[in-house]
Structures are given as C-alpha cells and as structure tokens.
Amino acid sequence: SATDATCAAATGGADPEVKIWTWEPAEGLSHAKTLRVDEEVLALAYARDARGRRDGFLCVATTDHCVRVVFADSLKFKVSLYGHALSVLSVAGSFDGKLLATGSADKTLKLWGLEFGDLRRSILAHDDAVTGVAWLKGTHYCVTTSKDGAVKQWDCDRLDEPFVQLFRRGHCAEVWAVVAAPDGAAVYTAGADRSVRCWARTDEPVFASEEREALVDAVQDRIEAGREDEATEHVSAAIAPARASATARKGAERVAEALELAQGEAGAAAAALSAGKEPPAPSPLML
C-alpha cells in the first residue's frame, strides 16, 4: 500500500513485519521504519482519518483473523478489529475516512468505523473468499472480488439491501485483485484467467431490484435444466430463489386442476365424435 502525501509505501509478509519505505528523487526507495506484528501479514492499506488525511492510519490484516490499525506517522497502536471467522484478505478505507471495508475468507464484507473500531455492518457478499475491496472516489460505493469469479458493487449507505450490481461477462476463473481509478471512472480487476479487465462507468442507470431479479432468474433457469448445484454455486444466500409461498402453491394446484379438466373434456369430445354423437357441452369452469 502507498500514500502520495509523504511519498511512502508499506509492505508486509511472513516475517512477520511491516516495513515502511520512503521515496526520494535522488536516492530512490529506501527503508525507513519497521513495525513488528505477532502474525503473518496478509493485506495492508493506508486509510484516511476523519480529517481526510490520506496517510492517517495504516491497517494491517494478519493470519489471526484480526485487522490492526496504527497511526501512519508514529506507528502507534490505535485499535484492533475482530469479527471475521477466517483470515482477512483485503482492506480498504473510504475516501472520506468514515468507513473501513474488509474482505475475508469467510465470504463476508465487513464495514467498520475507524474512529472507535466499531463494526457497522456485515454482508455475506460472495460464495467464496472475498479477495479484493476497492472504493469509488467520492462515494460509499465499493467493489468486491472473490474466488467465486464474481465482481460485485455495493452501496454501503443502504440499510435494506446494499447489493447494486454484478459485473457480467467478466472473468472465467477466480478474481484476485481490484483497484479503482483515481477519478472513480473505471475499475480494474485481475484474475486467475491471466487477464486484467477494465470496467468503465457509464451514464446508464442501474436498478438494484432488476439486478437481483436477473440473478434469481438465471438461477431458476439452471435449476429447471437440472443443474441445481451449478446454479447455486455462484449466487450468494441473499439472492437465492425463495421457497414457494402458500399463495404460489395454491395457484399451481388450480392450474393443475384446470389442465386435468381440459384433458378430460377433450377426451370425451373425441370419443363422442368417433361414435357419431354430439360432443358434450363444455364445463362452465372452462368458459
């Protein structure tokens, strides 16, 4: 992770250490500080503070399912974020410094308040590990990638249903990383299919309800084709087809009764005509 304000970069690995590097035009990149942590580092990112400073905090995700937040300038400890059931694989802070997003191997996207380290929301975002998180500039829209091959957009200000859209015709394998353009006009993703894809923002409106209905319709089509396992493999529980309601079951029973009555009348009419008789009058229910 890097910050422009102080021309600094941070790296982490299995040491377990986080190293801070500074850039000077004459000397290039040089090691400045080292932060010792207790576990291997899986992801890290600089995050803005409440005043909007880009290098306010440094957030470090480790193999103990924890995200440690330290002050970027002094590396002093601020808060630890616990809540994920499995290791955190991606971390990103919103541009206004109000939210921190974390994606984990437990398939969830969690939103945190950086000031007190409080968990604001937990979303079952994917059907496999969430490998990447990126915020769109000037908004609380974030984009997530996953090992399930999906790229999704979320509105983190919505309380009822944060899902916005699924980026279609994308990767054909696991997606490992995502980054947003500085102006928020495009999103770039990279996956195990050895491709980097660019998703450009358009003026065409997106309706979340239609996106959810499209996903549900696709799942139901696969189930009807006898591919139930494949249908539910890449769809999260939040948008899986619901069980049939009592009203739907009653309607289906009435349709079946009407079909049975129509078939019976058609058979009686055919038998009467073959015997040279007048076919019986149709049932009032069929009129």
PDB file of C-alpha atoms in Angstrom:
ATOM      1  CA  SER A   1       0.000   0.000   0.000  1.00  0.00           C
ATOM      2  CA  ALA A   2       1.227   3.511  -0.783  1.00  0.00           C
ATOM      3  CA  THR A   3       0.413   7.113   0.071  1.00  0.00           C
ATOM      4  CA  ASP A   4       1.128  10.197  -2.007  1.00  0.00           C
ATOM      5  CA  ALA A   5       1.167  12.656   0.885  1.00  0.00           C
ATOM      6  CA  THR A   6       4.524  11.570   2.275  1.00  0.00           C
ATOM      7  CA  CYS A   7       5.804   9.553  -0.726  1.00  0.00           C
ATOM      8  CA  ALA A   8       5.780   6.435   1.416  1.00  0.00           C
ATOM      9  CA  ALA A   9       4.920   2.787   0.834  1.00  0.00           C
ATOM     10  CA  ALA A  10       4.261  -0.124   3.187  1.00  0.00           C
ATOM     11  CA  THR A  11       4.915  -3.819   2.607  1.00  0.00           C
ATOM     12  CA  GLY A  12       4.136  -6.876   4.710  1.00  0.00           C
ATOM     13  CA  GLY A  13       4.915 -10.567   4.574  1.00  0.00           C
ATOM     14  CA  ALA A  14       5.537 -13.748   6.544  1.00  0.00           C
ATOM     15  CA  ASP A  15       8.402 -12.191   8.580  1.00  0.00           C
ATOM     16  CA  PRO A  16       6.081 -11.140  10.375  1.00  0.00           C
ATOM     17  CA  GLU A  17       6.945  -7.473   9.851  1.00  0.00           C
ATOM     18  CA  VAL A  18       5.565  -4.387   8.155  1.00  0.00           C
ATOM     19  CA  LYS A  19       8.222  -2.238   6.532  1.00  0.00           C
ATOM     20  CA  ILE A  20       7.764   1.440   5.680  1.00  0.00           C
ATOM     21  CA  TRP A  21       9.653   2.765   2.677  1.00  0.00           C
ATOM     22  CA  THR A  22      10.170   6.391   1.629  1.00  0.00           C
ATOM     23  CA  TRP A  23      10.889   7.774  -1.807  1.00  0.00           C
ATOM     24  CA  GLU A  24      13.449  10.440  -2.572  1.00  0.00           C
ATOM     25  CA  PRO A  25      14.185  11.562  -6.151  1.00  0.00           C
ATOM     26  CA  ALA A  26      17.922  11.399  -5.581  1.00  0.00           C
ATOM     27  CA  GLU A  27      18.080   8.160  -3.568  1.00  0.00           C
ATOM     28  CA  GLY A  28      15.005   6.282  -4.773  1.00  0.00           C
ATOM     29  CA  LEU A  29      13.199   3.914  -2.428  1.00  0.00           C
ATOM     30  CA  SER A  30      14.761   3.406   1.000  1.00  0.00           C
ATOM     31  CA  HIS A  31      13.711   1.602   4.187  1.00  0.00           C
ATOM     32  CA  ALA A  32      12.567   3.978   6.933  1.00  0.00           C
ATOM     33  CA  LYS A  33      10.716   2.080   9.694  1.00  0.00           C
ATOM     34  CA  THR A  34       9.698  -1.403  10.745  1.00  0.00           C
ATOM     35  CA  LEU A  35       6.531  -2.410  12.573  1.00  0.00           C
ATOM     36  CA  ARG A  36       6.715  -5.778  14.282  1.00  0.00           C
ATOM     37  CA  VAL A  37       3.444  -7.747  14.429  1.00  0.00           C
ATOM     38  CA  ASP A  38       2.644 -11.097  16.003  1.00  0.00           C
ATOM     39  CA  GLU A  39       1.330 -12.875  12.905  1.00  0.00           C
ATOM     40  CA  GLU A  40       1.988 -13.135   9.188  1.00  0.00           C
ATOM     41  CA  VAL A  41       0.664 -10.197   7.193  1.00  0.00           C
ATOM     42  CA  LEU A  42      -1.929 -10.989   4.519  1.00  0.00           C
ATOM     43  CA  ALA A  43      -3.043  -7.493   3.490  1.00  0.00           C
ATOM     44  CA  LEU A  44      -2.486  -3.863   4.401  1.00  0.00           C
ATOM     45  CA  ALA A  45      -3.607  -0.426   3.289  1.00  0.00           C
ATOM     46  CA  TYR A  46      -3.326   3.221   4.221  1.00  0.00           C
ATOM     47  CA  ALA A  47      -6.645   4.774   5.255  1.00  0.00           C
ATOM     48  CA  ARG A  48      -7.733   8.373   5.650  1.00  0.00           C
ATOM     49  CA  ASP A  49      -8.593   9.733   9.070  1.00  0.00           C
ATOM     50  CA  ALA A  50     -11.644  11.829   9.983  1.00  0.00           C
ATOM     51  CA  ARG A  51      -9.870  14.944   8.697  1.00  0.00           C
ATOM     52  CA  GLY A  52      -9.375  13.324   5.309  1.00  0.00           C
ATOM     53  CA  ARG A  53      -5.618  12.875   5.541  1.00  0.00           C
ATOM     54  CA  ARG A  54      -4.664  10.050   3.176  1.00  0.00           C
ATOM     55  CA  ASP A  55      -1.914   8.779   5.464  1.00  0.00           C
ATOM     56  CA  GLY A  56      -3.918   8.943   8.698  1.00  0.00           C
ATOM     57  CA  PHE A  57      -3.870   5.231   9.527  1.00  0.00           C
ATOM     58  CA  LEU A  58      -2.156   2.063   8.438  1.00  0.00           C
ATOM     59  CA  CYS A  59      -4.401  -1.021   8.583  1.00  0.00           C
ATOM     60  CA  VAL A  60      -2.706  -4.425   8.769  1.00  0.00           C
ATOM     61  CA  ALA A  61      -4.567  -7.737   8.314  1.00  0.00           C
ATOM     62  CA  THR A  62      -2.920 -10.824   9.794  1.00  0.00           C
ATOM     63  CA  THR A  63      -3.498 -14.575   9.872  1.00  0.00           C
ATOM     64  CA  ASP A  64      -5.197 -14.444  13.295  1.00  0.00           C
ATOM     65  CA  HIS A  65      -8.367 -13.003  11.622  1.00  0.00           C
ATOM     66  CA  CYS A  66      -7.567  -9.556  13.038  1.00  0.00           C
ATOM     67  CA  VAL A  67      -7.001  -6.130  11.475  1.00  0.00           C
ATOM     68  CA  ARG A  68      -4.625  -3.912  13.463  1.00  0.00           C
ATOM     69  CA  VAL A  69      -4.994  -0.158  12.944  1.00  0.00           C
ATOM     70  CA  VAL A  70      -1.982   2.037  13.773  1.00  0.00           C
ATOM     71  CA  PHE A  71      -1.212   5.698  13.252  1.00  0.00           C
ATOM     72  CA  ALA A  72       0.667   6.008   9.980  1.00  0.00           C
ATOM     73  CA  ASP A  73       3.158   8.633  11.151  1.00  0.00           C
ATOM     74  CA  SER A  74       4.183   7.176  14.533  1.00  0.00           C
ATOM     75  CA  LEU A  75       3.103   3.510  14.049  1.00  0.00           C
ATOM     76  CA  LYS A  76       1.486   3.662  17.489  1.00  0.00           C
ATOM     77  CA  PHE A  77      -1.350   1.233  18.079  1.00  0.00           C
ATOM     78  CA  LYS A  78      -4.907   2.578  17.764  1.00  0.00           C
ATOM     79  CA  VAL A  79      -7.395  -0.312  17.692  1.00  0.00           C
ATOM     80  CA  SER A  80      -7.805  -3.980  16.727  1.00  0.00           C
ATOM     81  CA  LEU A  81     -10.759  -5.089  14.621  1.00  0.00           C
ATOM     82  CA  TYR A  82     -12.094  -8.545  15.458  1.00  0.00           C
ATOM     83  CA  GLY A  83     -15.159 -10.124  13.844  1.00  0.00           C
ATOM     84  CA  HIS A  84     -14.136 -12.245  10.883  1.00  0.00           C
ATOM     85  CA  ALA A  85     -14.298 -16.020  11.288  1.00  0.00           C
ATOM     86  CA  LEU A  86     -11.405 -16.575   8.863  1.00  0.00           C
ATOM     87  CA  SER A  87      -8.392 -14.624   7.671  1.00  0.00           C
ATOM     88  CA  VAL A  88      -8.854 -11.135   6.210  1.00  0.00           C
ATOM     89  CA  LEU A  89      -7.566 -10.991   2.632  1.00  0.00           C
ATOM     90  CA  SER A  90      -8.284  -7.379   1.656  1.00  0.00           C
ATOM     91  CA  VAL A  91      -8.559  -3.981   3.347  1.00  0.00           C
ATOM     92  CA  ALA A  92      -9.580  -0.561   2.014  1.00  0.00           C
ATOM     93  CA  GLY A  93     -10.592   2.776   3.542  1.00  0.00           C
ATOM     94  CA  SER A  94     -13.255   5.087   2.127  1.00  0.00           C
ATOM     95  CA  PHE A  95     -12.214   8.455   0.717  1.00  0.00           C
ATOM     96  CA  ASP A  96     -13.945  10.444   3.466  1.00  0.00           C
ATOM     97  CA  GLY A  97     -12.226   8.479   6.242  1.00  0.00           C
ATOM     98  CA  LYS A  98     -15.509   7.295   7.761  1.00  0.00           C
ATOM     99  CA  LEU A  99     -15.501   3.610   6.805  1.00  0.00           C
ATOM    100  CA  LEU A 100     -13.063   0.758   6.513  1.00  0.00           C
ATOM    101  CA  ALA A 101     -14.014  -2.253   4.388  1.00  0.00           C
ATOM    102  CA  THR A 102     -12.526  -5.699   4.946  1.00  0.00           C
ATOM    103  CA  GLY A 103     -12.988  -8.824   2.836  1.00  0.00           C
ATOM    104  CA  SER A 104     -12.315 -12.245   4.268  1.00  0.00           C
ATOM    105  CA  ALA A 105     -12.066 -15.940   3.508  1.00  0.00           C
ATOM    106  CA  ASP A 106     -15.322 -16.291   5.468  1.00  0.00           C
ATOM    107  CA  LYS A 107     -17.107 -14.864   2.361  1.00  0.00           C
ATOM    108  CA  THR A 108     -18.168 -11.660   4.106  1.00  0.00           C
ATOM    109  CA  LEU A 109     -17.634  -7.961   3.549  1.00  0.00           C
ATOM    110  CA  LYS A 110     -17.489  -6.053   6.832  1.00  0.00           C
ATOM    111  CA  LEU A 111     -17.708  -2.293   7.334  1.00  0.00           C
ATOM    112  CA  TRP A 112     -16.027  -0.638  10.330  1.00  0.00           C
ATOM    113  CA  GLY A 113     -15.894   2.819  11.855  1.00  0.00           C
ATOM    114  CA  LEU A 114     -12.257   3.834  12.131  1.00  0.00           C
ATOM    115  CA  GLU A 115     -12.680   6.292  14.983  1.00  0.00           C
ATOM    116  CA  PHE A 116     -13.751   3.699  17.567  1.00  0.00           C
ATOM    117  CA  GLY A 117     -13.259   0.444  15.683  1.00  0.00           C
ATOM    118  CA  ASP A 118     -16.973  -0.409  15.805  1.00  0.00           C
ATOM    119  CA  LEU A 119     -18.472  -2.934  13.395  1.00  0.00           C
ATOM    120  CA  ARG A 120     -21.101  -1.124  11.341  1.00  0.00           C
ATOM    121  CA  ARG A 121     -22.264  -3.914   9.084  1.00  0.00           C
ATOM    122  CA  SER A 122     -21.555  -7.472   7.932  1.00  0.00           C
ATOM    123  CA  ILE A 123     -22.618  -8.621   4.452  1.00  0.00           C
ATOM    124  CA  LEU A 124     -22.489 -12.155   3.058  1.00  0.00           C
ATOM    125  CA  ALA A 125     -21.051 -10.897  -0.209  1.00  0.00           C
ATOM    126  CA  HIS A 126     -19.893 -13.956  -2.137  1.00  0.00           C
ATOM    127  CA  ASP A 127     -19.960 -17.729  -2.290  1.00  0.00           C
ATOM    128  CA  ASP A 128     -16.206 -17.986  -1.712  1.00  0.00           C
ATOM    129  CA  ALA A 129     -13.413 -15.941  -0.181  1.00  0.00           C
ATOM    130  CA  VAL A 130     -13.520 -12.173  -0.766  1.00  0.00           C
ATOM    131  CA  THR A 131     -10.128 -11.411  -2.273  1.00  0.00           C
ATOM    132  CA  GLY A 132     -10.346  -7.698  -3.050  1.00  0.00           C
ATOM    133  CA  VAL A 133     -12.107  -4.497  -1.979  1.00  0.00           C
ATOM    134  CA  ALA A 134     -11.968  -1.044  -3.584  1.00  0.00           C
ATOM    135  CA  TRP A 135     -13.903   2.190  -3.010  1.00  0.00           C
ATOM    136  CA  LEU A 136     -15.124   4.520  -5.737  1.00  0.00           C
ATOM    137  CA  LYS A 137     -13.948   8.087  -5.197  1.00  0.00           C
ATOM    138  CA  GLY A 138     -16.398  10.469  -3.573  1.00  0.00           C
ATOM    139  CA  THR A 139     -18.945   7.757  -2.754  1.00  0.00           C
ATOM    140  CA  HIS A 140     -19.674   4.930  -0.356  1.00  0.00           C
ATOM    141  CA  TYR A 141     -19.844   2.507  -3.275  1.00  0.00           C
ATOM    142  CA  CYS A 142     -17.373  -0.335  -3.036  1.00  0.00           C
ATOM    143  CA  VAL A 143     -16.455  -3.142  -5.424  1.00  0.00           C
ATOM    144  CA  THR A 144     -15.533  -6.637  -4.255  1.00  0.00           C
ATOM    145  CA  THR A 145     -13.872  -9.572  -6.000  1.00  0.00           C
ATOM    146  CA  SER A 146     -13.909 -13.195  -4.988  1.00  0.00           C
ATOM    147  CA  LYS A 147     -12.610 -16.671  -5.645  1.00  0.00           C
ATOM    148  CA  ASP A 148     -16.103 -17.480  -6.939  1.00  0.00           C
ATOM    149  CA  GLY A 149     -15.196 -15.488 -10.070  1.00  0.00           C
ATOM    150  CA  ALA A 150     -17.659 -12.663  -9.431  1.00  0.00           C
ATOM    151  CA  VAL A 151     -17.152  -8.901  -9.303  1.00  0.00           C
ATOM    152  CA  LYS A 152     -19.892  -7.061  -7.398  1.00  0.00           C
ATOM    153  CA  GLN A 153     -20.728  -3.477  -6.495  1.00  0.00           C
ATOM    154  CA  TRP A 154     -22.277  -2.465  -3.166  1.00  0.00           C
ATOM    155  CA  ASP A 155     -23.923   0.669  -1.798  1.00  0.00           C
ATOM    156  CA  CYS A 156     -22.678   0.758   1.791  1.00  0.00           C
ATOM    157  CA  ASP A 157     -25.130   3.503   2.795  1.00  0.00           C
ATOM    158  CA  ARG A 158     -28.196   1.372   2.101  1.00  0.00           C
ATOM    159  CA  LEU A 159     -29.601  -0.381   5.153  1.00  0.00           C
ATOM    160  CA  ASP A 160     -32.042  -2.785   3.493  1.00  0.00           C
ATOM    161  CA  GLU A 161     -30.221  -4.303   0.514  1.00  0.00           C
ATOM    162  CA  PRO A 162     -26.737  -2.990  -0.279  1.00  0.00           C
ATOM    163  CA  PHE A 163     -26.258  -5.069  -3.441  1.00  0.00           C
ATOM    164  CA  VAL A 164     -26.117  -2.880  -6.563  1.00  0.00           C
ATOM    165  CA  GLN A 165     -24.933  -4.983  -9.477  1.00  0.00           C
ATOM    166  CA  LEU A 166     -22.929  -7.942 -10.715  1.00  0.00           C
ATOM    167  CA  PHE A 167     -20.348  -7.134 -13.382  1.00  0.00           C
ATOM    168  CA  ARG A 168     -21.306  -9.573 -16.152  1.00  0.00           C
ATOM    169  CA  ARG A 169     -19.186 -11.145 -18.899  1.00  0.00           C
ATOM    170  CA  GLY A 170     -16.171 -10.935 -16.668  1.00  0.00           C
ATOM    171  CA  HIS A 171     -13.543 -13.384 -15.534  1.00  0.00           C
ATOM    172  CA  CYS A 172     -13.863 -17.106 -16.164  1.00  0.00           C
ATOM    173  CA  ALA A 173     -11.835 -18.061 -13.085  1.00  0.00           C
ATOM    174  CA  GLU A 174     -11.005 -16.791  -9.595  1.00  0.00           C
ATOM    175  CA  VAL A 175     -10.639 -12.997  -9.306  1.00  0.00           C
ATOM    176  CA  TRP A 176      -7.726 -11.978  -7.109  1.00  0.00           C
ATOM    177  CA  ALA A 177      -7.490  -8.186  -7.070  1.00  0.00           C
ATOM    178  CA  VAL A 178      -9.382  -4.966  -7.758  1.00  0.00           C
ATOM    179  CA  VAL A 179      -8.373  -1.320  -7.912  1.00  0.00           C
ATOM    180  CA  ALA A 180     -10.382   1.797  -8.767  1.00  0.00           C
ATOM    181  CA  ALA A 181      -9.106   4.626 -10.948  1.00  0.00           C
ATOM    182  CA  PRO A 182      -8.246   7.821  -9.025  1.00  0.00           C
ATOM    183  CA  ASP A 183     -11.225   9.650 -10.544  1.00  0.00           C
ATOM    184  CA  GLY A 184     -13.594   6.721  -9.997  1.00  0.00           C
ATOM    185  CA  ALA A 185     -14.362   6.462 -13.730  1.00  0.00           C
ATOM    186  CA  ALA A 186     -13.113   2.892 -14.064  1.00  0.00           C
ATOM    187  CA  VAL A 187     -12.398  -0.259 -12.081  1.00  0.00           C
ATOM    188  CA  TYR A 188      -9.660  -2.765 -12.908  1.00  0.00           C
ATOM    189  CA  THR A 189      -9.710  -6.428 -11.897  1.00  0.00           C
ATOM    190  CA  ALA A 190      -7.193  -9.237 -12.280  1.00  0.00           C
ATOM    191  CA  GLY A 191      -7.867 -12.947 -12.060  1.00  0.00           C
ATOM    192  CA  ALA A 192      -6.559 -16.483 -12.382  1.00  0.00           C
ATOM    193  CA  ASP A 193      -7.608 -16.489 -16.045  1.00  0.00           C
ATOM    194  CA  ARG A 194      -4.486 -14.388 -16.700  1.00  0.00           C
ATOM    195  CA  SER A 195      -6.458 -11.325 -17.706  1.00  0.00           C
ATOM    196  CA  VAL A 196      -6.859  -7.764 -16.461  1.00  0.00           C
ATOM    197  CA  ARG A 197     -10.255  -6.285 -17.174  1.00  0.00           C
ATOM    198  CA  CYS A 198     -11.316  -2.647 -17.200  1.00  0.00           C
ATOM    199  CA  TRP A 199     -14.878  -1.766 -16.186  1.00  0.00           C
ATOM    200  CA  ALA A 200     -15.829   1.770 -17.250  1.00  0.00           C
ATOM    201  CA  ARG A 201     -18.519   3.852 -15.574  1.00  0.00           C
ATOM    202  CA  THR A 202     -21.410   4.786 -17.856  1.00  0.00           C
ATOM    203  CA  ASP A 203     -24.403   7.117 -17.632  1.00  0.00           C
ATOM    204  CA  GLU A 204     -26.824   4.209 -17.963  1.00  0.00           C
ATOM    205  CA  PRO A 205     -28.875   3.857 -14.750  1.00  0.00           C
ATOM    206  CA  VAL A 206     -28.615   0.628 -12.767  1.00  0.00           C
ATOM    207  CA  PHE A 207     -31.587  -0.622 -10.765  1.00  0.00           C
ATOM    208  CA  ALA A 208     -30.625  -2.945  -7.933  1.00  0.00           C
ATOM    209  CA  SER A 209     -34.023  -4.660  -7.927  1.00  0.00           C
ATOM    210  CA  GLU A 210     -33.649  -5.576 -11.599  1.00  0.00           C
ATOM    211  CA  GLU A 211     -30.130  -6.858 -10.980  1.00  0.00           C
ATOM    212  CA  ARG A 212     -31.361  -9.121  -8.186  1.00  0.00           C
ATOM    213  CA  GLU A 213     -34.264 -10.381 -10.300  1.00  0.00           C
ATOM    214  CA  ALA A 214     -31.901 -11.160 -13.180  1.00  0.00           C
ATOM    215  CA  LEU A 215     -29.670 -13.219 -10.888  1.00  0.00           C
ATOM    216  CA  VAL A 216     -32.629 -15.110  -9.451  1.00  0.00           C
ATOM    217  CA  ASP A 217     -33.992 -15.810 -12.945  1.00  0.00           C
ATOM    218  CA  ALA A 218     -30.618 -17.183 -14.034  1.00  0.00           C
ATOM    219  CA  VAL A 219     -30.502 -19.483 -11.018  1.00  0.00           C
ATOM    220  CA  GLN A 220     -34.034 -20.744 -11.612  1.00  0.00           C
ATOM    221  CA  ASP A 221     -33.260 -21.439 -15.279  1.00  0.00           C
ATOM    222  CA  ARG A 222     -30.300 -23.582 -14.274  1.00  0.00           C
ATOM    223  CA  ILE A 223     -32.373 -25.427 -11.667  1.00  0.00           C
ATOM    224  CA  GLU A 224     -35.051 -26.202 -14.267  1.00  0.00           C
ATOM    225  CA  ALA A 225     -32.303 -27.515 -16.558  1.00  0.00           C
ATOM    226  CA  GLY A 226     -31.237 -29.947 -13.833  1.00  0.00           C
ATOM    227  CA  ARG A 227     -28.102 -28.092 -12.795  1.00  0.00           C
ATOM    228  CA  GLU A 228     -29.057 -27.066  -9.279  1.00  0.00           C
ATOM    229  CA  ASP A 229     -25.525 -27.388  -7.843  1.00  0.00           C
ATOM    230  CA  GLU A 230     -24.089 -25.221 -10.607  1.00  0.00           C
ATOM    231  CA  ALA A 231     -26.926 -22.739 -10.256  1.00  0.00           C
ATOM    232  CA  THR A 232     -26.367 -22.055  -6.580  1.00  0.00           C
ATOM    233  CA  GLU A 233     -22.568 -22.235  -6.686  1.00  0.00           C
ATOM    234  CA  HIS A 234     -22.041 -18.613  -7.748  1.00  0.00           C
ATOM    235  CA  VAL A 235     -25.032 -16.965  -6.081  1.00  0.00           C
ATOM    236  CA  SER A 236     -24.975 -15.715  -2.513  1.00  0.00           C
ATOM    237  CA  ALA A 237     -27.655 -16.666   0.000  1.00  0.00           C
ATOM    238  CA  ALA A 238     -29.025 -13.122  -0.079  1.00  0.00           C
ATOM    239  CA  ILE A 239     -30.322 -13.581  -3.643  1.00  0.00           C
ATOM    240  CA  ALA A 240     -31.046 -17.304  -3.785  1.00  0.00           C
ATOM    241  CA  PRO A 241     -34.556 -18.192  -5.014  1.00  0.00           C
ATOM    242  CA  ALA A 242     -37.047 -18.149  -2.167  1.00  0.00           C
ATOM    243  CA  ARG A 243     -39.226 -21.104  -1.237  1.00  0.00           C
ATOM    244  CA  ALA A 244     -42.686 -21.221  -2.763  1.00  0.00           C
ATOM    245  CA  SER A 245     -45.286 -19.357  -0.709  1.00  0.00           C
ATOM    246  CA  ALA A 246     -48.721 -20.742   0.214  1.00  0.00           C
ATOM    247  CA  THR A 247     -50.340 -18.496  -2.403  1.00  0.00           C
ATOM    248  CA  ALA A 248     -47.969 -19.761  -5.100  1.00  0.00           C
ATOM    249  CA  ARG A 249     -48.642 -23.396  -4.189  1.00  0.00           C
ATOM    250  CA  LYS A 250     -52.410 -22.829  -4.259  1.00  0.00           C
ATOM    251  CA  GLY A 251     -52.174 -21.183  -7.665  1.00  0.00           C
ATOM    252  CA  ALA A 252     -50.126 -24.069  -9.010  1.00  0.00           C
ATOM    253  CA  GLU A 253     -52.733 -26.549  -7.756  1.00  0.00           C
ATOM    254  CA  ARG A 254     -55.516 -24.627  -9.545  1.00  0.00           C
ATOM    255  CA  VAL A 255     -53.566 -24.636 -12.793  1.00  0.00           C
ATOM    256  CA  ALA A 256     -53.043 -28.408 -12.488  1.00  0.00           C
ATOM    257  CA  GLU A 257     -56.785 -28.948 -11.871  1.00  0.00           C
ATOM    258  CA  ALA A 258     -57.690 -26.821 -14.897  1.00  0.00           C
ATOM    259  CA  LEU A 259     -55.293 -28.781 -17.120  1.00  0.00           C
ATOM    260  CA  GLU A 260     -56.726 -32.085 -15.897  1.00  0.00           C
ATOM    261  CA  LEU A 261     -60.307 -30.910 -16.572  1.00  0.00           C
ATOM    262  CA  ALA A 262     -59.382 -29.689 -20.059  1.00  0.00           C
ATOM    263  CA  GLN A 263     -57.723 -33.000 -20.916  1.00  0.00           C
ATOM    264  CA  GLY A 264     -60.803 -34.924 -19.685  1.00  0.00           C
ATOM    265  CA  GLU A 265     -63.191 -32.845 -21.770  1.00  0.00           C
ATOM    266  CA  ALA A 266     -61.006 -33.156 -24.841  1.00  0.00           C
ATOM    267  CA  GLY A 267     -61.022 -36.943 -24.454  1.00  0.00           C
ATOM    268  CA  ALA A 268     -64.837 -37.067 -24.026  1.00  0.00           C
ATOM    269  CA  ALA A 269     -65.367 -34.891 -27.091  1.00  0.00           C
ATOM    270  CA  ALA A 270     -63.083 -37.077 -29.216  1.00  0.00           C
ATOM    271  CA  ALA A 271     -64.893 -40.248 -28.101  1.00  0.00           C
ATOM    272  CA  ALA A 272     -68.306 -38.735 -28.918  1.00  0.00           C
ATOM    273  CA  LEU A 273     -67.217 -37.641 -32.379  1.00  0.00           C
ATOM    274  CA  SER A 274     -65.744 -41.055 -33.173  1.00  0.00           C
ATOM    275  CA  ALA A 275     -69.103 -42.647 -32.212  1.00  0.00           C
ATOM    276  CA  GLY A 276     -71.012 -40.173 -34.391  1.00  0.00           C
ATOM    277  CA  LYS A 277     -72.601 -38.434 -31.438  1.00  0.00           C
ATOM    278  CA  GLU A 278     -72.874 -34.794 -30.430  1.00  0.00           C
ATOM    279  CA  PRO A 279     -69.957 -33.812 -28.174  1.00  0.00           C
ATOM    280  CA  PRO A 280     -70.965 -32.869 -24.622  1.00  0.00           C
ATOM    281  CA  ALA A 281     -71.280 -29.213 -23.660  1.00  0.00           C
ATOM    282  CA  PRO A 282     -68.101 -27.749 -22.163  1.00  0.00           C
ATOM    283  CA  SER A 283     -67.857 -27.341 -18.422  1.00  0.00           C
ATOM    284  CA  PRO A 284     -68.801 -23.896 -17.096  1.00  0.00           C
ATOM    285  CA  LEU A 285     -65.355 -23.754 -15.469  1.00  0.00           C
ATOM    286  CA  MET A 286     -63.752 -23.747 -18.916  1.00  0.00           C
ATOM    287  CA  LEU A 287     -65.777 -20.833 -20.253  1.00  0.00           C
TER     288      LEU A 287
END
